[in-house]
Amino acid sequence: MVGILGGTFDPIHFGHLRPALDCIQSLGLHEIRFIPLNVAVHRPPPLAPPALRLAMLEAAIAGQTGFVADRREIERPGGSFTYHTLVSLRAELGRERPLCLLIGADAFAGFLGWHRPHDILELAHVIVMQRPRPPVPPDPGLRALWAQRISHDPGELAETPAGRILFQAVTQIDVSATRVRELVRQGWSPRYLLPDAVISIIESERLYR
């Protein structure tokens, strides 16, 4: 199984990395593709340019077995939509390999507002990374989808390429890219919130100042 974790990664930090490690270990994923977006569609644009966000990502995951930096969104012009990325991955990996899209609980709450959400579920499983006790989605449409697609067994995901929703408890680390950028802007150290290799790039390139 292949995990997919997208985001701005502006910059990548331990709040991305530790939950990803939890997922690769708990779900038995062969690898996780970290995919930095190019053009943000539903959020403010990243501050760091794509090449530097990719460089920070590569520095952060260097040496971690199963973590892979994937540049397909950065190299594709236009807005970064998850559906298009999954279509591209399917063309590369084939139709039968299980794909697991890793998203946070907040992102899942707005899942039905994504571009072609039902088609996304035809291309991948959705793994909702969150606290140990999964909440019942408050939105009636999402609650119905959740009830129809829910899985409680990671082994079940390996038996079919796509279509299930699984809640995965992960380590909760109270850190955000916004907080990291604000610390740097104020001239304070963001150490212990993200890898030292990423901090070195931020300092050498004078990012977020």
PDB file of C-alpha atoms in Angstrom:
ATOM      1  CA  MET A   1       0.000   0.000   0.000  1.00  0.00           C
ATOM      2  CA  VAL A   2       1.111   3.528  -0.761  1.00  0.00           C
ATOM      3  CA  GLY A   3       0.244   6.501   1.440  1.00  0.00           C
ATOM      4  CA  ILE A   4      -0.186  10.009   0.040  1.00  0.00           C
ATOM      5  CA  LEU A   5       0.288  13.114   2.175  1.00  0.00           C
ATOM      6  CA  GLY A   6      -0.109  16.475   0.487  1.00  0.00           C
ATOM      7  CA  GLY A   7       0.216  20.010   1.756  1.00  0.00           C
ATOM      8  CA  THR A   8       1.996  23.308   1.388  1.00  0.00           C
ATOM      9  CA  PHE A   9       4.836  22.155   3.692  1.00  0.00           C
ATOM     10  CA  ASP A  10       5.683  25.819   4.269  1.00  0.00           C
ATOM     11  CA  PRO A  11       7.693  24.609   6.138  1.00  0.00           C
ATOM     12  CA  ILE A  12       7.344  20.899   6.910  1.00  0.00           C
ATOM     13  CA  HIS A  13       7.471  20.221  10.666  1.00  0.00           C
ATOM     14  CA  PHE A  14       7.057  17.468  13.256  1.00  0.00           C
ATOM     15  CA  GLY A  15       3.268  17.855  13.137  1.00  0.00           C
ATOM     16  CA  HIS A  16       3.485  16.403   9.619  1.00  0.00           C
ATOM     17  CA  LEU A  17       6.280  13.914  10.176  1.00  0.00           C
ATOM     18  CA  ARG A  18       5.281  12.106  13.384  1.00  0.00           C
ATOM     19  CA  PRO A  19       1.680  11.341  12.293  1.00  0.00           C
ATOM     20  CA  ALA A  20       3.032  10.099   8.958  1.00  0.00           C
ATOM     21  CA  LEU A  21       5.384   7.752  10.812  1.00  0.00           C
ATOM     22  CA  ASP A  22       2.469   6.561  12.971  1.00  0.00           C
ATOM     23  CA  CYS A  23       0.525   5.740   9.788  1.00  0.00           C
ATOM     24  CA  ILE A  24       3.312   3.936   7.975  1.00  0.00           C
ATOM     25  CA  GLN A  25       3.847   1.736  11.047  1.00  0.00           C
ATOM     26  CA  SER A  26       0.224   1.163  12.058  1.00  0.00           C
ATOM     27  CA  LEU A  27      -1.203   0.602   8.584  1.00  0.00           C
ATOM     28  CA  GLY A  28       1.697  -1.370   7.132  1.00  0.00           C
ATOM     29  CA  LEU A  29       2.233   1.079   4.282  1.00  0.00           C
ATOM     30  CA  HIS A  30       5.064   0.326   1.881  1.00  0.00           C
ATOM     31  CA  GLU A  31       5.810   4.035   1.534  1.00  0.00           C
ATOM     32  CA  ILE A  32       4.334   7.501   1.992  1.00  0.00           C
ATOM     33  CA  ARG A  33       4.576  10.013  -0.835  1.00  0.00           C
ATOM     34  CA  PHE A  34       4.889  13.568   0.501  1.00  0.00           C
ATOM     35  CA  ILE A  35       3.502  15.823  -2.238  1.00  0.00           C
ATOM     36  CA  PRO A  36       3.996  19.592  -1.848  1.00  0.00           C
ATOM     37  CA  LEU A  37       1.380  21.555  -3.742  1.00  0.00           C
ATOM     38  CA  ASN A  38       2.232  24.127  -6.372  1.00  0.00           C
ATOM     39  CA  VAL A  39      -0.706  26.539  -6.579  1.00  0.00           C
ATOM     40  CA  ALA A  40      -3.002  26.579  -3.537  1.00  0.00           C
ATOM     41  CA  VAL A  41      -6.713  26.451  -4.394  1.00  0.00           C
ATOM     42  CA  HIS A  42      -8.555  26.716  -1.064  1.00  0.00           C
ATOM     43  CA  ARG A  43      -5.939  28.411   1.108  1.00  0.00           C
ATOM     44  CA  PRO A  44      -3.537  31.391   0.976  1.00  0.00           C
ATOM     45  CA  PRO A  45      -0.518  30.851  -1.297  1.00  0.00           C
ATOM     46  CA  PRO A  46       2.677  29.507   0.306  1.00  0.00           C
ATOM     47  CA  LEU A  47       5.339  32.050   1.236  1.00  0.00           C
ATOM     48  CA  ALA A  48       8.375  29.953   0.294  1.00  0.00           C
ATOM     49  CA  PRO A  49       8.835  29.164  -3.413  1.00  0.00           C
ATOM     50  CA  PRO A  50       8.160  25.601  -4.591  1.00  0.00           C
ATOM     51  CA  ALA A  51      11.829  24.668  -5.031  1.00  0.00           C
ATOM     52  CA  LEU A  52      12.678  25.609  -1.459  1.00  0.00           C
ATOM     53  CA  ARG A  53       9.627  23.898   0.026  1.00  0.00           C
ATOM     54  CA  LEU A  54      10.682  20.762  -1.842  1.00  0.00           C
ATOM     55  CA  ALA A  55      14.265  21.154  -0.588  1.00  0.00           C
ATOM     56  CA  MET A  56      13.044  21.478   3.016  1.00  0.00           C
ATOM     57  CA  LEU A  57      10.867  18.388   2.562  1.00  0.00           C
ATOM     58  CA  GLU A  58      13.752  16.352   1.156  1.00  0.00           C
ATOM     59  CA  ALA A  59      16.002  17.452   4.023  1.00  0.00           C
ATOM     60  CA  ALA A  60      13.342  16.560   6.604  1.00  0.00           C
ATOM     61  CA  ILE A  61      12.763  13.001   5.410  1.00  0.00           C
ATOM     62  CA  ALA A  62      16.327  12.107   4.425  1.00  0.00           C
ATOM     63  CA  GLY A  63      17.242   8.737   5.893  1.00  0.00           C
ATOM     64  CA  GLN A  64      13.711   7.721   6.885  1.00  0.00           C
ATOM     65  CA  THR A  65      12.818   4.437   5.227  1.00  0.00           C
ATOM     66  CA  GLY A  66       9.538   4.615   3.337  1.00  0.00           C
ATOM     67  CA  PHE A  67       9.310   8.418   3.174  1.00  0.00           C
ATOM     68  CA  VAL A  68       9.455   9.710  -0.411  1.00  0.00           C
ATOM     69  CA  ALA A  69       9.345  13.277  -1.756  1.00  0.00           C
ATOM     70  CA  ASP A  70       7.098  13.461  -4.816  1.00  0.00           C
ATOM     71  CA  ARG A  71       7.370  16.562  -7.023  1.00  0.00           C
ATOM     72  CA  ARG A  72       4.475  15.916  -9.415  1.00  0.00           C
ATOM     73  CA  GLU A  73       2.288  18.788  -8.196  1.00  0.00           C
ATOM     74  CA  ILE A  74       5.169  21.256  -8.183  1.00  0.00           C
ATOM     75  CA  GLU A  75       5.968  20.323 -11.790  1.00  0.00           C
ATOM     76  CA  ARG A  76       2.329  20.551 -12.924  1.00  0.00           C
ATOM     77  CA  PRO A  77       1.063  24.038 -13.797  1.00  0.00           C
ATOM     78  CA  GLY A  78      -2.203  25.369 -12.437  1.00  0.00           C
ATOM     79  CA  GLY A  79      -4.087  24.667  -9.234  1.00  0.00           C
ATOM     80  CA  SER A  80      -3.222  21.600  -7.170  1.00  0.00           C
ATOM     81  CA  PHE A  81      -6.282  19.345  -6.897  1.00  0.00           C
ATOM     82  CA  THR A  82      -6.127  16.023  -5.059  1.00  0.00           C
ATOM     83  CA  TYR A  83      -8.254  14.337  -7.719  1.00  0.00           C
ATOM     84  CA  HIS A  84      -5.756  15.154 -10.487  1.00  0.00           C
ATOM     85  CA  THR A  85      -2.851  14.013  -8.341  1.00  0.00           C
ATOM     86  CA  LEU A  86      -4.521  10.664  -7.674  1.00  0.00           C
ATOM     87  CA  VAL A  87      -5.248  10.199 -11.383  1.00  0.00           C
ATOM     88  CA  SER A  88      -1.552  10.794 -12.046  1.00  0.00           C
ATOM     89  CA  LEU A  89      -0.533   8.310  -9.344  1.00  0.00           C
ATOM     90  CA  ARG A  90      -2.917   5.703 -10.715  1.00  0.00           C
ATOM     91  CA  ALA A  91      -1.362   6.108 -14.172  1.00  0.00           C
ATOM     92  CA  GLU A  92       2.048   5.445 -12.599  1.00  0.00           C
ATOM     93  CA  LEU A  93       1.194   2.711 -10.084  1.00  0.00           C
ATOM     94  CA  GLY A  94      -1.682   0.926 -11.839  1.00  0.00           C
ATOM     95  CA  ARG A  95      -5.332   0.435 -10.949  1.00  0.00           C
ATOM     96  CA  GLU A  96      -4.977  -2.392  -8.433  1.00  0.00           C
ATOM     97  CA  ARG A  97      -2.433  -1.104  -5.927  1.00  0.00           C
ATOM     98  CA  PRO A  98      -4.089   0.221  -2.755  1.00  0.00           C
ATOM     99  CA  LEU A  99      -3.615   3.955  -2.292  1.00  0.00           C
ATOM    100  CA  CYS A 100      -4.256   5.645   1.058  1.00  0.00           C
ATOM    101  CA  LEU A 101      -4.876   9.393   1.119  1.00  0.00           C
ATOM    102  CA  LEU A 102      -3.832  10.745   4.532  1.00  0.00           C
ATOM    103  CA  ILE A 103      -5.772  13.792   5.725  1.00  0.00           C
ATOM    104  CA  GLY A 104      -6.457  15.491   9.043  1.00  0.00           C
ATOM    105  CA  ALA A 105      -9.806  15.502  10.832  1.00  0.00           C
ATOM    106  CA  ASP A 106     -10.370  19.177   9.987  1.00  0.00           C
ATOM    107  CA  ALA A 107      -9.790  18.495   6.299  1.00  0.00           C
ATOM    108  CA  PHE A 108     -12.160  15.531   6.425  1.00  0.00           C
ATOM    109  CA  ALA A 109     -14.897  17.721   7.896  1.00  0.00           C
ATOM    110  CA  GLY A 110     -14.862  19.671   4.623  1.00  0.00           C
ATOM    111  CA  PHE A 111     -14.266  16.689   2.356  1.00  0.00           C
ATOM    112  CA  LEU A 112     -17.549  16.974   0.447  1.00  0.00           C
ATOM    113  CA  GLY A 113     -16.494  20.472  -0.614  1.00  0.00           C
ATOM    114  CA  TRP A 114     -13.374  19.145  -2.330  1.00  0.00           C
ATOM    115  CA  HIS A 115     -13.094  18.841  -6.105  1.00  0.00           C
ATOM    116  CA  ARG A 116     -14.808  15.540  -7.064  1.00  0.00           C
ATOM    117  CA  PRO A 117     -14.793  13.934  -3.581  1.00  0.00           C
ATOM    118  CA  HIS A 118     -16.708  10.822  -4.626  1.00  0.00           C
ATOM    119  CA  ASP A 119     -14.271  10.241  -7.481  1.00  0.00           C
ATOM    120  CA  ILE A 120     -11.409  10.584  -4.999  1.00  0.00           C
ATOM    121  CA  LEU A 121     -12.863   7.622  -3.095  1.00  0.00           C
ATOM    122  CA  GLU A 122     -12.882   5.616  -6.312  1.00  0.00           C
ATOM    123  CA  LEU A 123      -9.143   6.255  -6.612  1.00  0.00           C
ATOM    124  CA  ALA A 124      -7.972   5.867  -3.002  1.00  0.00           C
ATOM    125  CA  HIS A 125      -8.888   4.999   0.551  1.00  0.00           C
ATOM    126  CA  VAL A 126      -9.170   7.987   2.889  1.00  0.00           C
ATOM    127  CA  ILE A 127      -7.250   7.780   6.159  1.00  0.00           C
ATOM    128  CA  VAL A 128      -8.376  10.372   8.704  1.00  0.00           C
ATOM    129  CA  MET A 129      -5.502  11.094  11.080  1.00  0.00           C
ATOM    130  CA  GLN A 130      -6.820  12.265  14.440  1.00  0.00           C
ATOM    131  CA  ARG A 131      -7.164  11.710  18.142  1.00  0.00           C
ATOM    132  CA  PRO A 132      -7.843   8.196  19.446  1.00  0.00           C
ATOM    133  CA  ARG A 133     -11.644   8.529  19.627  1.00  0.00           C
ATOM    134  CA  PRO A 134     -13.099   9.357  16.182  1.00  0.00           C
ATOM    135  CA  PRO A 135     -15.965  11.858  16.191  1.00  0.00           C
ATOM    136  CA  VAL A 136     -19.150  11.286  14.250  1.00  0.00           C
ATOM    137  CA  PRO A 137     -19.073  13.787  11.359  1.00  0.00           C
ATOM    138  CA  PRO A 138     -21.658  16.530  12.059  1.00  0.00           C
ATOM    139  CA  ASP A 139     -22.528  17.130   8.389  1.00  0.00           C
ATOM    140  CA  PRO A 140     -25.419  14.788   7.408  1.00  0.00           C
ATOM    141  CA  GLY A 141     -24.035  14.106   3.920  1.00  0.00           C
ATOM    142  CA  LEU A 142     -20.571  13.346   5.242  1.00  0.00           C
ATOM    143  CA  ARG A 143     -22.037  11.224   8.036  1.00  0.00           C
ATOM    144  CA  ALA A 144     -23.901   9.118   5.461  1.00  0.00           C
ATOM    145  CA  LEU A 145     -20.759   8.692   3.382  1.00  0.00           C
ATOM    146  CA  TRP A 146     -18.782   7.789   6.482  1.00  0.00           C
ATOM    147  CA  ALA A 147     -21.339   5.161   7.525  1.00  0.00           C
ATOM    148  CA  GLN A 148     -21.295   3.628   4.050  1.00  0.00           C
ATOM    149  CA  ARG A 149     -17.517   3.549   3.628  1.00  0.00           C
ATOM    150  CA  ILE A 150     -16.147   3.149   7.169  1.00  0.00           C
ATOM    151  CA  SER A 151     -13.526   0.506   7.893  1.00  0.00           C
ATOM    152  CA  HIS A 152     -11.997  -0.448  11.226  1.00  0.00           C
ATOM    153  CA  ASP A 153      -9.441  -2.932   9.895  1.00  0.00           C
ATOM    154  CA  PRO A 154      -6.224  -1.749   8.190  1.00  0.00           C
ATOM    155  CA  GLY A 155      -5.915  -5.214   6.693  1.00  0.00           C
ATOM    156  CA  GLU A 156      -9.123  -4.602   4.770  1.00  0.00           C
ATOM    157  CA  LEU A 157      -7.480  -1.694   2.964  1.00  0.00           C
ATOM    158  CA  ALA A 158      -4.865  -3.991   1.464  1.00  0.00           C
ATOM    159  CA  GLU A 159      -7.565  -6.143  -0.143  1.00  0.00           C
ATOM    160  CA  THR A 160      -9.026  -3.441  -2.394  1.00  0.00           C
ATOM    161  CA  PRO A 161      -7.417  -0.475  -4.164  1.00  0.00           C
ATOM    162  CA  ALA A 162      -9.768   2.267  -2.950  1.00  0.00           C
ATOM    163  CA  GLY A 163     -13.097   3.228  -1.447  1.00  0.00           C
ATOM    164  CA  ARG A 164     -12.851   2.898   2.338  1.00  0.00           C
ATOM    165  CA  ILE A 165     -12.613   5.493   5.122  1.00  0.00           C
ATOM    166  CA  LEU A 166     -10.545   4.626   8.179  1.00  0.00           C
ATOM    167  CA  PHE A 167      -9.886   6.731  11.281  1.00  0.00           C
ATOM    168  CA  GLN A 168      -6.286   6.355  12.450  1.00  0.00           C
ATOM    169  CA  ALA A 169      -5.159   7.580  15.844  1.00  0.00           C
ATOM    170  CA  VAL A 170      -1.876   9.461  15.575  1.00  0.00           C
ATOM    171  CA  THR A 171       0.402  11.395  17.891  1.00  0.00           C
ATOM    172  CA  GLN A 172      -0.954  14.898  18.423  1.00  0.00           C
ATOM    173  CA  ILE A 173       1.797  17.524  18.204  1.00  0.00           C
ATOM    174  CA  ASP A 174       0.662  21.099  18.789  1.00  0.00           C
ATOM    175  CA  VAL A 175       2.725  22.803  16.100  1.00  0.00           C
ATOM    176  CA  SER A 176       1.753  24.593  12.908  1.00  0.00           C
ATOM    177  CA  ALA A 177       3.644  26.084   9.988  1.00  0.00           C
ATOM    178  CA  THR A 178       2.066  29.433  10.874  1.00  0.00           C
ATOM    179  CA  ARG A 179       3.621  29.265  14.345  1.00  0.00           C
ATOM    180  CA  VAL A 180       7.028  28.332  12.912  1.00  0.00           C
ATOM    181  CA  ARG A 181       6.940  31.224  10.456  1.00  0.00           C
ATOM    182  CA  GLU A 182       5.906  33.659  13.173  1.00  0.00           C
ATOM    183  CA  LEU A 183       8.790  32.593  15.414  1.00  0.00           C
ATOM    184  CA  VAL A 184      11.251  33.084  12.563  1.00  0.00           C
ATOM    185  CA  ARG A 185       9.724  36.465  11.714  1.00  0.00           C
ATOM    186  CA  GLN A 186      10.241  37.579  15.320  1.00  0.00           C
ATOM    187  CA  GLY A 187      13.856  36.402  15.292  1.00  0.00           C
ATOM    188  CA  TRP A 188      13.197  33.531  17.712  1.00  0.00           C
ATOM    189  CA  SER A 189      14.350  29.957  17.291  1.00  0.00           C
ATOM    190  CA  PRO A 190      11.831  27.345  16.041  1.00  0.00           C
ATOM    191  CA  ARG A 191      14.069  24.521  17.233  1.00  0.00           C
ATOM    192  CA  TYR A 192      12.348  21.338  18.485  1.00  0.00           C
ATOM    193  CA  LEU A 193       9.300  22.098  16.300  1.00  0.00           C
ATOM    194  CA  LEU A 194      10.902  20.875  13.064  1.00  0.00           C
ATOM    195  CA  PRO A 195      14.078  19.090  11.957  1.00  0.00           C
ATOM    196  CA  ASP A 196      17.358  20.955  12.306  1.00  0.00           C
ATOM    197  CA  ALA A 197      18.057  20.320   8.608  1.00  0.00           C
ATOM    198  CA  VAL A 198      14.949  22.327   7.738  1.00  0.00           C
ATOM    199  CA  ILE A 199      15.958  25.131  10.091  1.00  0.00           C
ATOM    200  CA  SER A 200      19.327  25.296   8.335  1.00  0.00           C
ATOM    201  CA  ILE A 201      17.614  25.910   4.996  1.00  0.00           C
ATOM    202  CA  ILE A 202      15.316  28.534   6.519  1.00  0.00           C
ATOM    203  CA  GLU A 203      18.332  30.354   7.941  1.00  0.00           C
ATOM    204  CA  SER A 204      20.556  30.077   4.867  1.00  0.00           C
ATOM    205  CA  GLU A 205      17.776  31.242   2.518  1.00  0.00           C
ATOM    206  CA  ARG A 206      16.467  33.839   5.002  1.00  0.00           C
ATOM    207  CA  LEU A 207      12.919  32.547   4.661  1.00  0.00           C
ATOM    208  CA  TYR A 208       9.897  33.968   6.515  1.00  0.00           C
ATOM    209  CA  ARG A 209      11.687  37.142   7.669  1.00  0.00           C
TER     210      ARG A 209
END
